[in-house]
XYZ file of C-alpha atoms in Angstrom:
590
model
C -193.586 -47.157 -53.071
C -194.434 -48.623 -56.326
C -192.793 -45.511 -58.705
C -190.062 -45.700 -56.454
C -189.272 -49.776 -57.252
C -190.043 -49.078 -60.895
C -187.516 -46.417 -61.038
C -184.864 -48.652 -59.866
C -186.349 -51.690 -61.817
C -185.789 -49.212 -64.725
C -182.468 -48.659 -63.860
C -181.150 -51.734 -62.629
C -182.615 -53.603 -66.204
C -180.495 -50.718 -67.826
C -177.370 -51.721 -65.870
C -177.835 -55.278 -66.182
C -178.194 -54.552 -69.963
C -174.853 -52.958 -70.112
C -173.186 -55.545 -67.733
C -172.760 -53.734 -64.840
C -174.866 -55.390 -62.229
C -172.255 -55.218 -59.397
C -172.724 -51.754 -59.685
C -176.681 -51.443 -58.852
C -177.907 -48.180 -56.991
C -178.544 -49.781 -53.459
C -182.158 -49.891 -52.315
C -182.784 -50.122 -48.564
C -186.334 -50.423 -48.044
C -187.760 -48.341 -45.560
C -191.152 -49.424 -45.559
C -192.502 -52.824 -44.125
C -196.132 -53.691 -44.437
C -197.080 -52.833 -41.275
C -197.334 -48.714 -42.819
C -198.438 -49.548 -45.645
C -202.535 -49.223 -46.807
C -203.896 -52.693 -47.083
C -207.017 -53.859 -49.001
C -208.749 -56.583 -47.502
C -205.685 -57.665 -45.113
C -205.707 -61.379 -44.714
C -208.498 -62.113 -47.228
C -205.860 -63.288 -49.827
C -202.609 -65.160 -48.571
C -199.190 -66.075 -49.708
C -198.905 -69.963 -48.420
C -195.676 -71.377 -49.815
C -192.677 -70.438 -51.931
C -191.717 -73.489 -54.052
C -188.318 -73.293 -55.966
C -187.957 -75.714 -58.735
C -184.062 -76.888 -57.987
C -182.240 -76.408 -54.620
C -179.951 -74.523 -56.534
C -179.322 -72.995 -59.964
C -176.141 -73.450 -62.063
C -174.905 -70.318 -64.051
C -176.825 -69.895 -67.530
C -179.826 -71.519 -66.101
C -183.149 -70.003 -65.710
C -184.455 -69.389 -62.082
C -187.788 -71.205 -61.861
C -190.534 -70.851 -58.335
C -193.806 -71.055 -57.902
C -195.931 -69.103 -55.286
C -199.321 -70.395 -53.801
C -202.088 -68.340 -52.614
C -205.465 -68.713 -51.421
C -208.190 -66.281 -50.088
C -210.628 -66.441 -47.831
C -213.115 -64.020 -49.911
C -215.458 -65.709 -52.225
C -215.428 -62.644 -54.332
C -213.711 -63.258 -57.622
C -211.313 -60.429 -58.188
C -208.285 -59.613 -60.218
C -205.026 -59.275 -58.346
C -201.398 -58.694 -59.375
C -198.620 -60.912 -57.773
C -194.958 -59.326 -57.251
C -192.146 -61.453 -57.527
C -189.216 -58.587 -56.281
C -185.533 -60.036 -57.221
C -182.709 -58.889 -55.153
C -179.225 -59.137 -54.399
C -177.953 -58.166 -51.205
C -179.464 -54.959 -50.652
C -179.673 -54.210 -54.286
C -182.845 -54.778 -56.135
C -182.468 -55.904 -59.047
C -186.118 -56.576 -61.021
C -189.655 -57.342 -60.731
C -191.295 -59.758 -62.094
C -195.548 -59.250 -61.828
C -198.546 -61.309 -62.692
C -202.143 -59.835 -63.057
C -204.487 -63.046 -62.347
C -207.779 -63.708 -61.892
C -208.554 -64.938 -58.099
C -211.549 -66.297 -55.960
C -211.552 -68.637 -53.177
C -209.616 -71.565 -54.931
C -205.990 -72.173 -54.118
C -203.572 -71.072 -57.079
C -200.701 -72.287 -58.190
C -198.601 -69.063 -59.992
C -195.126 -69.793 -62.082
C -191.874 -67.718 -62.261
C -188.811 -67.574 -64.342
C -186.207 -65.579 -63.863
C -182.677 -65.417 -66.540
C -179.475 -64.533 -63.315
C -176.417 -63.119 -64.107
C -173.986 -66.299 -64.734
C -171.716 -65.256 -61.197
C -171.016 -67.891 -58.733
C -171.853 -68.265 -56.019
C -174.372 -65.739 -55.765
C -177.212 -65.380 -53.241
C -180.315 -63.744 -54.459
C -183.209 -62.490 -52.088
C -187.183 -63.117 -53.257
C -189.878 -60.829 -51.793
C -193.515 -61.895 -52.858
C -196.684 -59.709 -52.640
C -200.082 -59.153 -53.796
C -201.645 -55.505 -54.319
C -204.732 -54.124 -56.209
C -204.094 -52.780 -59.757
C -204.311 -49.575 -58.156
C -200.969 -50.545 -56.300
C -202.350 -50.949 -52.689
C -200.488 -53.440 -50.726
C -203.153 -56.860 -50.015
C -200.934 -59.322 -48.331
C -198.461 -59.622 -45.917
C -194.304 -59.345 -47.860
C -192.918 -63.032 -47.936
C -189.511 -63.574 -48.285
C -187.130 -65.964 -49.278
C -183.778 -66.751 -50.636
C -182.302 -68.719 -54.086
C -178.495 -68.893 -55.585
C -176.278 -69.586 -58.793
C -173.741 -72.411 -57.725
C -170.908 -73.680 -60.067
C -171.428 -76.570 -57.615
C -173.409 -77.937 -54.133
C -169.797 -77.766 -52.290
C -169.181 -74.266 -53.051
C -172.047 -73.641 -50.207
C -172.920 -77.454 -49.098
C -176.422 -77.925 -47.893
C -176.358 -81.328 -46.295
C -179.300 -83.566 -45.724
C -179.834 -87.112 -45.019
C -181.886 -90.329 -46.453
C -182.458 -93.090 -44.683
C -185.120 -95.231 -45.630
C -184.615 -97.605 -48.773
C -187.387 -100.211 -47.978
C -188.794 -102.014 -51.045
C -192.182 -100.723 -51.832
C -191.469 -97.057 -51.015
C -193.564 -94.527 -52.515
C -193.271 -91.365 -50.363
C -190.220 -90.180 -52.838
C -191.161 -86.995 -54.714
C -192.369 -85.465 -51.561
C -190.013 -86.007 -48.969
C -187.224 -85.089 -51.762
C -189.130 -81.780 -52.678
C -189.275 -80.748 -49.189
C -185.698 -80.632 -48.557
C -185.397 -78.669 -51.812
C -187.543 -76.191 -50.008
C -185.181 -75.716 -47.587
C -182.420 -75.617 -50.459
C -180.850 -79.055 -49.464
C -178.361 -79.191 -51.796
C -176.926 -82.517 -51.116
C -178.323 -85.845 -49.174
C -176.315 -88.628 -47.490
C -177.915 -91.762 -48.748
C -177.192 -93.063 -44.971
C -176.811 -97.301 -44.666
C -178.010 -97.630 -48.055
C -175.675 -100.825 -48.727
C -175.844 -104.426 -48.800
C -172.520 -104.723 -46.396
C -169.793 -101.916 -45.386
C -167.176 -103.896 -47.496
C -169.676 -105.053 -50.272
C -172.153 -102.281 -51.771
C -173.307 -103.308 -54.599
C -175.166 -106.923 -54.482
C -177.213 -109.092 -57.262
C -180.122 -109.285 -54.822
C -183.092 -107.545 -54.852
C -184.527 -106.731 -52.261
C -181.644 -107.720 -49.799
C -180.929 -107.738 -46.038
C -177.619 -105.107 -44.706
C -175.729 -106.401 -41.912
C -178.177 -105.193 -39.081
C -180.781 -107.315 -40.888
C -183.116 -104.507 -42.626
C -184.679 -105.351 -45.753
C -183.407 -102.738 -48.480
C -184.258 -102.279 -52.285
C -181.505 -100.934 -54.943
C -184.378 -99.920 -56.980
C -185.578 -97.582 -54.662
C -181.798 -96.377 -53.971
C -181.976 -95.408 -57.744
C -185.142 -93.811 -57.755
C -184.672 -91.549 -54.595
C -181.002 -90.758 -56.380
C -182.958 -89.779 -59.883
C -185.346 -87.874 -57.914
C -182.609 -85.818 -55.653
C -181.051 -84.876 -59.420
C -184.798 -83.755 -60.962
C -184.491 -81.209 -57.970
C -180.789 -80.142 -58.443
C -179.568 -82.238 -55.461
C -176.555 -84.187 -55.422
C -176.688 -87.696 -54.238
C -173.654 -88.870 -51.831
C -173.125 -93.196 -50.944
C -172.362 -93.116 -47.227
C -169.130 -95.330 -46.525
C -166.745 -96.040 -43.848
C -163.029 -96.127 -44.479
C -162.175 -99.075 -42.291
C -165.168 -100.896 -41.645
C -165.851 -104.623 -42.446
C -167.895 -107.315 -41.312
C -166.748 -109.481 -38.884
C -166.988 -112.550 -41.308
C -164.785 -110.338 -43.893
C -162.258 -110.042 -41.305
C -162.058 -113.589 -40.567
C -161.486 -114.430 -44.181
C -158.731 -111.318 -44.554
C -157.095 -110.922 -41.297
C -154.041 -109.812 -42.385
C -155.995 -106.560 -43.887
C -157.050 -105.591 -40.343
C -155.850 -103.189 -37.587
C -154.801 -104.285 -34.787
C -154.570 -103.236 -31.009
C -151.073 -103.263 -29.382
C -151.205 -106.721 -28.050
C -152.272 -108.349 -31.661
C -156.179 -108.014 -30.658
C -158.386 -107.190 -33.562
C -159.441 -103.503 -33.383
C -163.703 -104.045 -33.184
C -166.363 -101.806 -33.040
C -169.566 -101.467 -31.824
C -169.405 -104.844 -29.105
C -167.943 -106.435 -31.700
C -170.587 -105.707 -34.606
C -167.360 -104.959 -37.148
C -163.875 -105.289 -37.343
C -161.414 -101.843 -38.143
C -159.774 -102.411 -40.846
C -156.039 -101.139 -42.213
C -156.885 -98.078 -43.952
C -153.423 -97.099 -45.062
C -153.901 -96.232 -49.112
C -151.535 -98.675 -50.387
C -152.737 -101.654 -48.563
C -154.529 -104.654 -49.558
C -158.068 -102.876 -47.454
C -157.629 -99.600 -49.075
C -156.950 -101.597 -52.532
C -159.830 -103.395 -52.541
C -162.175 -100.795 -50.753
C -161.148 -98.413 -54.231
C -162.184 -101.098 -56.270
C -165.651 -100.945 -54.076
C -165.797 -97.332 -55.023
C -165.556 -97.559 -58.389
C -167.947 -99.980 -58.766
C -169.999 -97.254 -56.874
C -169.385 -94.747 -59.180
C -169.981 -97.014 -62.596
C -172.895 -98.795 -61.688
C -174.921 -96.056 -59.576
C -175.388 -92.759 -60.505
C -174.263 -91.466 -57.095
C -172.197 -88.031 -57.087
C -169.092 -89.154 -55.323
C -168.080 -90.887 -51.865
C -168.556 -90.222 -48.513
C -166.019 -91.441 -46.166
C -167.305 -92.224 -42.242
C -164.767 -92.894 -39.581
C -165.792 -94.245 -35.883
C -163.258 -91.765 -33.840
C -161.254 -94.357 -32.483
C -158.788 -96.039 -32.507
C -156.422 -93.263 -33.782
C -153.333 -95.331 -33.687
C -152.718 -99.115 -34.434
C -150.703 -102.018 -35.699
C -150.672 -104.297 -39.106
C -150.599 -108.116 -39.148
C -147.078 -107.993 -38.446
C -146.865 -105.463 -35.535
C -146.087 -101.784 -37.655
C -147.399 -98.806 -35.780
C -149.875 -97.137 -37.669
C -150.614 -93.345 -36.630
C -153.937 -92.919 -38.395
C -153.959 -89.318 -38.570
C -151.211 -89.584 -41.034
C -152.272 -91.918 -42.905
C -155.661 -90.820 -43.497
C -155.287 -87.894 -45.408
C -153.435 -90.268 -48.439
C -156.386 -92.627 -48.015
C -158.861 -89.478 -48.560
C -156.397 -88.562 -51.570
C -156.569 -91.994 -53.329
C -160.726 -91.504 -53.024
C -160.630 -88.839 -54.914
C -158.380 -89.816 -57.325
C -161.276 -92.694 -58.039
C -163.886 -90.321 -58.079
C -162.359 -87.681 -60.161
C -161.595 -90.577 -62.923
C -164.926 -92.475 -62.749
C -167.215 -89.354 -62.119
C -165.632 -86.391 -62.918
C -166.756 -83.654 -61.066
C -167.789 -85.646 -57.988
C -166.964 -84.926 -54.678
C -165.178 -86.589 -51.750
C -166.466 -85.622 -47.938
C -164.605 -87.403 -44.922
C -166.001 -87.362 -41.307
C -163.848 -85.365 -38.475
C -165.228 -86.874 -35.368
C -164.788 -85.060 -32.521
C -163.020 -82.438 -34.646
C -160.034 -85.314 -35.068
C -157.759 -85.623 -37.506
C -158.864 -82.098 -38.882
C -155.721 -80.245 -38.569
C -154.353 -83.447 -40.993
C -156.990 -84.190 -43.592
C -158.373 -80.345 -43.834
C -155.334 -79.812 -46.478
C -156.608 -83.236 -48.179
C -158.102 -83.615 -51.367
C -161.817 -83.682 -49.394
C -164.002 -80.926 -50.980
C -165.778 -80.052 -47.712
C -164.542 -80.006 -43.903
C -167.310 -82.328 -42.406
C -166.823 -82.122 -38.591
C -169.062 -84.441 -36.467
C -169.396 -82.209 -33.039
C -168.825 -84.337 -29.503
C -167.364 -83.278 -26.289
C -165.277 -81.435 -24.984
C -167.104 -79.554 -27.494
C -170.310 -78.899 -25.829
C -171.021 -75.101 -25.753
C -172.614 -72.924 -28.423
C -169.428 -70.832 -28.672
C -167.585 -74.049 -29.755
C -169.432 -74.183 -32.853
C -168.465 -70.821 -33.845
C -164.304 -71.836 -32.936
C -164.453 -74.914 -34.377
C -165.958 -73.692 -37.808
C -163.511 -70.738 -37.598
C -160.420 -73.136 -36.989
C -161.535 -75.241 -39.418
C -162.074 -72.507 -42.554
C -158.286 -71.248 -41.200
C -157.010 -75.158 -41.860
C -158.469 -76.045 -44.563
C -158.037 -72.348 -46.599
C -161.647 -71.036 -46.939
C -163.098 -74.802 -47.404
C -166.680 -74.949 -46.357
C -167.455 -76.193 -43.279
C -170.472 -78.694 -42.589
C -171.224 -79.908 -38.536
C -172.511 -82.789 -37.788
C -174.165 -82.289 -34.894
C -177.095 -84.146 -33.133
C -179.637 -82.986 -30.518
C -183.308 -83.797 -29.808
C -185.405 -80.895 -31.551
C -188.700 -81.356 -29.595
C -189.648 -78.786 -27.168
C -186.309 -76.320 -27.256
C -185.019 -73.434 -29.303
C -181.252 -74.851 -30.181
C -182.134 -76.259 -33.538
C -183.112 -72.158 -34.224
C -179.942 -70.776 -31.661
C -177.683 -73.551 -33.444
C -178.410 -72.566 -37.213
C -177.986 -69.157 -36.265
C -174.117 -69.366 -34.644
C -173.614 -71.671 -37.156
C -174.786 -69.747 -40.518
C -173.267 -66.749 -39.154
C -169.928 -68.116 -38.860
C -169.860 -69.323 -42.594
C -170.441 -72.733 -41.886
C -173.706 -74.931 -42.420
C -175.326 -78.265 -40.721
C -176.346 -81.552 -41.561
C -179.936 -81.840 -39.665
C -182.675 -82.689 -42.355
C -183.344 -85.174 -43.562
C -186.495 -87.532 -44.916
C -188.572 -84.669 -45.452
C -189.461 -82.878 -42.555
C -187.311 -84.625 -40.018
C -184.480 -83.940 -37.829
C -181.019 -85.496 -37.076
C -181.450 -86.482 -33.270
C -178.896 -89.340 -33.518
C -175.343 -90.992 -34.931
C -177.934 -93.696 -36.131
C -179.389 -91.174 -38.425
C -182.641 -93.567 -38.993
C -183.310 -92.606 -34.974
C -184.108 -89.220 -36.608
C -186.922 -87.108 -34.942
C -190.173 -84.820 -36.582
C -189.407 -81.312 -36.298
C -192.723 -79.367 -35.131
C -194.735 -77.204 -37.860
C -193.431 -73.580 -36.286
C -189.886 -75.009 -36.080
C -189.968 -76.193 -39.575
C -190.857 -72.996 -40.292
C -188.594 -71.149 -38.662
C -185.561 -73.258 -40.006
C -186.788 -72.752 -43.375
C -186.229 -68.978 -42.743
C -183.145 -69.283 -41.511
C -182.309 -71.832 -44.696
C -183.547 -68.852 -47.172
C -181.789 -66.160 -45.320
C -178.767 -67.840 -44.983
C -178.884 -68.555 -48.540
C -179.877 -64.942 -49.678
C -177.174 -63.217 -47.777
C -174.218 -65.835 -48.489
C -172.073 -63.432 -50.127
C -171.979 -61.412 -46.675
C -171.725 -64.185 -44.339
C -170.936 -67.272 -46.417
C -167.765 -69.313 -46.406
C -167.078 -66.898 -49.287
C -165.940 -64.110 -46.544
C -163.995 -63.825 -44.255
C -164.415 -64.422 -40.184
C -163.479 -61.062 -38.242
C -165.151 -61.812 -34.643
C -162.003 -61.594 -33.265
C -160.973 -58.521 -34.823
C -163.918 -56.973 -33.889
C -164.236 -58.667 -30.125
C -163.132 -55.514 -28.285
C -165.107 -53.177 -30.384
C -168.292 -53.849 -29.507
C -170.741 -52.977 -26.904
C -174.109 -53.338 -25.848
C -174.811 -51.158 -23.197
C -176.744 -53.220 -20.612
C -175.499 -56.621 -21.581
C -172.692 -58.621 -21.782
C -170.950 -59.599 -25.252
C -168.140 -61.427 -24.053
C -166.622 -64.385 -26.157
C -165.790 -65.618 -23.011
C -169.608 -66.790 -21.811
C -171.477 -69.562 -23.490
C -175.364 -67.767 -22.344
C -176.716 -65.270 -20.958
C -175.449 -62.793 -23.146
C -176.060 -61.492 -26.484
C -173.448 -63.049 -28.936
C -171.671 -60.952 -31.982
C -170.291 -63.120 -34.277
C -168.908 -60.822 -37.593
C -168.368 -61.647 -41.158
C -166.391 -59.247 -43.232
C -165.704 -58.482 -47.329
C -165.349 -55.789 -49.147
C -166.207 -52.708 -47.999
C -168.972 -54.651 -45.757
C -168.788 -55.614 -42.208
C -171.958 -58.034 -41.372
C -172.165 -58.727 -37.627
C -174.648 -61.312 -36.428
C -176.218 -60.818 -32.981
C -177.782 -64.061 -31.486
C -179.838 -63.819 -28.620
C -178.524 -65.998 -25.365
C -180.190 -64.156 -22.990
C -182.118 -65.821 -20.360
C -180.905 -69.803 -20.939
C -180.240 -71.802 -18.566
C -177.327 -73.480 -19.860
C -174.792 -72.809 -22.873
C -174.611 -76.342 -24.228
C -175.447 -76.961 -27.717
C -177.287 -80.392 -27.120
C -179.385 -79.077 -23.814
C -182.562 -78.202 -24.823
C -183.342 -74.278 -23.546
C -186.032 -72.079 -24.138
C -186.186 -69.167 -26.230
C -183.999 -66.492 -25.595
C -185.616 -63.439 -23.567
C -186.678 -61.211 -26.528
C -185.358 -57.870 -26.582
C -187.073 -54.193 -27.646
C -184.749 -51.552 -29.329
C -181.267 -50.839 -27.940
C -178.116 -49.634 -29.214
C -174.899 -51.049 -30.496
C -171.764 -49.214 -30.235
C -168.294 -49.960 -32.686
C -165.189 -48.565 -31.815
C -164.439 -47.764 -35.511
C -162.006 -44.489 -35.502
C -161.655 -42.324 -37.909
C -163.685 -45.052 -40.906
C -166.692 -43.424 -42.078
C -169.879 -45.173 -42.762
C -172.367 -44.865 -46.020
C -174.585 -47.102 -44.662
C -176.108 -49.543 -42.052
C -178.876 -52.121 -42.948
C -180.801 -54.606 -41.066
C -182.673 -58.027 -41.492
C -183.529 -60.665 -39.676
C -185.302 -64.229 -40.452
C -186.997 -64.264 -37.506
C -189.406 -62.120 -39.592
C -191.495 -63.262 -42.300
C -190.444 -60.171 -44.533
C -186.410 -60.427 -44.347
C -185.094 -57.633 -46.795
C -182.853 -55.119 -45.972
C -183.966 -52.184 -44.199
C -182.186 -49.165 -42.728
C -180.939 -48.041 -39.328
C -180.472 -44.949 -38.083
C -177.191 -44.334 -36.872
C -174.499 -41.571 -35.311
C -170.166 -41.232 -35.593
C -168.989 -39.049 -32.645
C -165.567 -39.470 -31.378
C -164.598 -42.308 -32.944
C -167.774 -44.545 -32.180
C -170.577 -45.525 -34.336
C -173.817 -45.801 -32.435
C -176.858 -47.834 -34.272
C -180.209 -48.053 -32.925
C -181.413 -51.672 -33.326
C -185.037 -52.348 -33.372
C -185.212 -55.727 -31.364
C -183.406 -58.956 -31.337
C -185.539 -62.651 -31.023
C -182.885 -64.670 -31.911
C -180.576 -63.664 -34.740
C -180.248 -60.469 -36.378
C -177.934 -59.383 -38.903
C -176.741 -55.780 -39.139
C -174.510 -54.297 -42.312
C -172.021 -52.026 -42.082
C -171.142 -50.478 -45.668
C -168.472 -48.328 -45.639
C -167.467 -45.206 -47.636
């Protein structure tokens, strides 16, 4: 095994050299640790992968640490593998000899990428002997090279500004973890139509006591770690006592009624972009922009009303006016912090098909009936990438973690279909609720299991990430699982192929909803029935194949490995080893 990854660590170095990395001999690993020889199996243990930024911009160094510990008091000497991939392409090793006894260790990397963007890169950790004998389980992970956080947004959430915090590093370095590439700073302001106040500490309209010095701090932070910092705002809301002294800013129900929301906690406001709201609201941002050091402005909407009158009785079809108010944001931002980005909230999937052609940088899409099955998160990311012309796609989209597998079921429809999901936040905590403070603790094997679906995603972005292309229904009558049911027509109970293509690759994505009892996104459900090896069959013609891998992050040790496969008349049969919840099968072809 080990003369086998120098060889292509010789080679690849050699093509790197000459600057030819997309060409790289592909590696698909055919050994696991299960058949390898181990030495003292579970003595010494890989605990954590730590990366040093969520991401890395092009030109600058890759930086991780590894921890390990043993459970053997006898002081040996060790060598830790760092193995560097891309795709199914390995492309170095980077090894440590060290000194180890029972202590905990704390071991640092660096790595120089190539300077292409956006690139996923794959990290497989192990210890062997000096002799070369495997002594710890594989552990693998995922980094990337962005030119920036919206080329594949990884949304989190902050909620708690209370003077006196001091739970900041921690909380902050988590989410890098999970490469969080970009927190909401969630009701971090003194009043929706005032941000920015003298006071400190002071009271937001709903009477909590906030601090703009620990606003800063959690922003400086988030940047220390490579994470972008985004001011939640809402377009048209205002305080009832603002509305009183501007009424002739406000929208307006048909009958000259102020438009309220929230049993009459605000007052809706006239968002059209050259109107005295949307005037002074820019002025808001910029003061945003010049006196923070917040990365650019996100724009909340309530869902209703979608249509509405002025002072004076105008109709006002919000859905067209919107997308100019989105536009004169980013006009703001792009003068005041260059570079910055704008992100505007589709509830219930509304106005989408108006604002996805905006200035926004992301399609943010807040998910609510009728959209309640785990197909629609698939159609509504796929209608949304068509709309908006390959923009990435974030959903908003609550549910109560505890006890169920759709936090695990969710990430995987939704990663697979190019699109991502704002659900952690604070650390270690999940989005349960519209309020996002009424967020909920994730458990320790969920966490777990999210963060391997955050790595894999990331590591295999440039096969399933809003980079390609969706071909599920190209491929929808081309693929069969004897035995089951793969219908796009069924929300459960069947075994779900959702398929990703670029070039020369087809990736299809099987997620397991066998056995639920219910196909709604926001119902908790058990895990999915697990399922031993089977086959998948592709209509594919007269196309020939050079090559199927497989992964899956339901597995510790996520690289690439190979499948045995067949081509007789016209269909290519692949022998799958087992599906828990997601699995993702490549197709390379000739």
């Amino acid at each position: 095994m080990l003369r086998k990854l120098v060889i292509f660590l010789i080679i690849g170095t050699m093509l790197l050299l000459a600057g030819c990395s997309a060409d790289l001999s592909p590696l698909i690993i055919t050994k696991t640790p299960s058949n390898l020889e181990t030495v003292e199996m579970n003595k010494v243990t890989i605990q954590t992968i730590h990366f040093e930024k969520a991401y890395f911009h092009p030109g600058e160094p890759a930086k991780w640490s590894v921890i390990i510990s043993s459970d053997s008091s006898k002081e040996m000497t060790i060598r830790l593998v760092s193995r560097i991939s891309h795709l199914d392409r390995i492309i170095t090793e980077i090894t440590q000899d060290i000194v180890f006894n029972r202590n905990e260790q704390q071991v640092e990397f660096t790595w120089q990428p190539p300077i292409d963007a956006p690139m996923g890169y794959g990290l497989d950790v192990y210890l062997e002997a000096l002799d070369g004998q495997l002594i710890s389980t594989i552990k693998s992970a995922g980094f990337d090279v962005l030119e920036k956080w919206i080329q594949m947004p990884r949304y989190g959430f902050l909620t708690d500004f209370q003077p006196g915090r001091t739970e900041i590093a921690g909380p902050v370095s988590i989410m890098a973890d999970y490469h969080i590439n970009a927190l909401q700073f969630y009701d971090w302001m003194y009043r929706h139509e005032q941000f920015l106040t003298t006071e400190e500490p002071y009271v937001d309209l709903l009477g909590r006591q906030l601090s703009r010095q620990v606003v800063d701090e959690l922003i400086d932070t988030a940047h220390t770690r490579g994470i972008a910092a985004m001011p939640y705002t809402a377009i048209y809301g205002a305080s009832i006592d603002f509305y009183r002294q501007h009424p002739d800013w406000a929208l307006y129900q048909a009958k000259g009624k102020p438009a309220l929301f929230g049993n009459n906690f605000m007052a809706i406001m006239d968002p059209r972009s050259d109107g005295p709201w949307m005037r002074y609201l820019l002025n808001q941002f910029e003061e945003i922009l010049t006196q923070t050091q917040f990365d650019g402005i996100h724009l909340d909407q309530y869902g209703d009303p979608k249509v509405g009158y002025d002072i004076d009785g105008n109709f006002i079809d919000l859905a067209v006016e919107l997308p100019k108010s989105i536009n004169a944001t980013k006009a703001v931002v792009d003068k005041f912090k260059p570079g910055g980005a704008v992100v505007f909230n589709c509830v219930t999937n509304w106005p989408t098909e108006q604002v996805a052609n905006s200035n926004e940088d992301i399609i943010y899409i807040e998910v609510w009936p009728p959209y309640t099955s785990f197909t629609d998160l698939h159609a509504l990311i796929i209608s949304a990438q068509n709309l908006g012309q390959g923009k990435p796609v974030v959903l908003a989209a609550y549910l109560h973690p505890q006890g169920s597998a759709n936090p695990q079921i969710n990430d995987a429809i939704i990663f697979a279909s190019g699109g991502t999901h704002i659900e952690l936040g604070e650390g270690n905590n999940y989005l349960a609720d519209p309020y996002f403070p009424k967020y909920e603790s994730l458990s320790k094997s969920q966490a777990a299991a999210i963060k391997r679906y955050y790595d894999f995603a990331v590591r295999y972005q440039n096969w399933i990430g809003s980079q390609t292309q969706d071909a599920t229904g190209k491929w929808n009558n081309e693929i069969s699982i004897p035995g089951f049911e793969t219908s796009n027509s069924l929300s459960y109970n069947k075994i779900y192929p959702l398929v990703r293509e670029t070039e020369g690759v087809t990736a299809i994505s099987l997620v397991n909803l066998l056995g639920l009892p219910g196909g709604d996104w926001n119902q908790p459900v058990p895990n999915p029935e697990p399922q031993s090896e089977f086959e998948l069959i592709l209509e594919i013609g007269d196309k020939k194949v050079a090559s199927i891998g497989f992964a899956s992050p339901d597995n510790e040790y996520f690289a690439i490995t190979s499948l045995e496969f067949t081509q007789e008349n016209g269909d290519l049969h692949i022998k799958v080893p087992g599906l828990n919840v997601w699995d993702l099968i490549i197709v390379e072809w000739e």
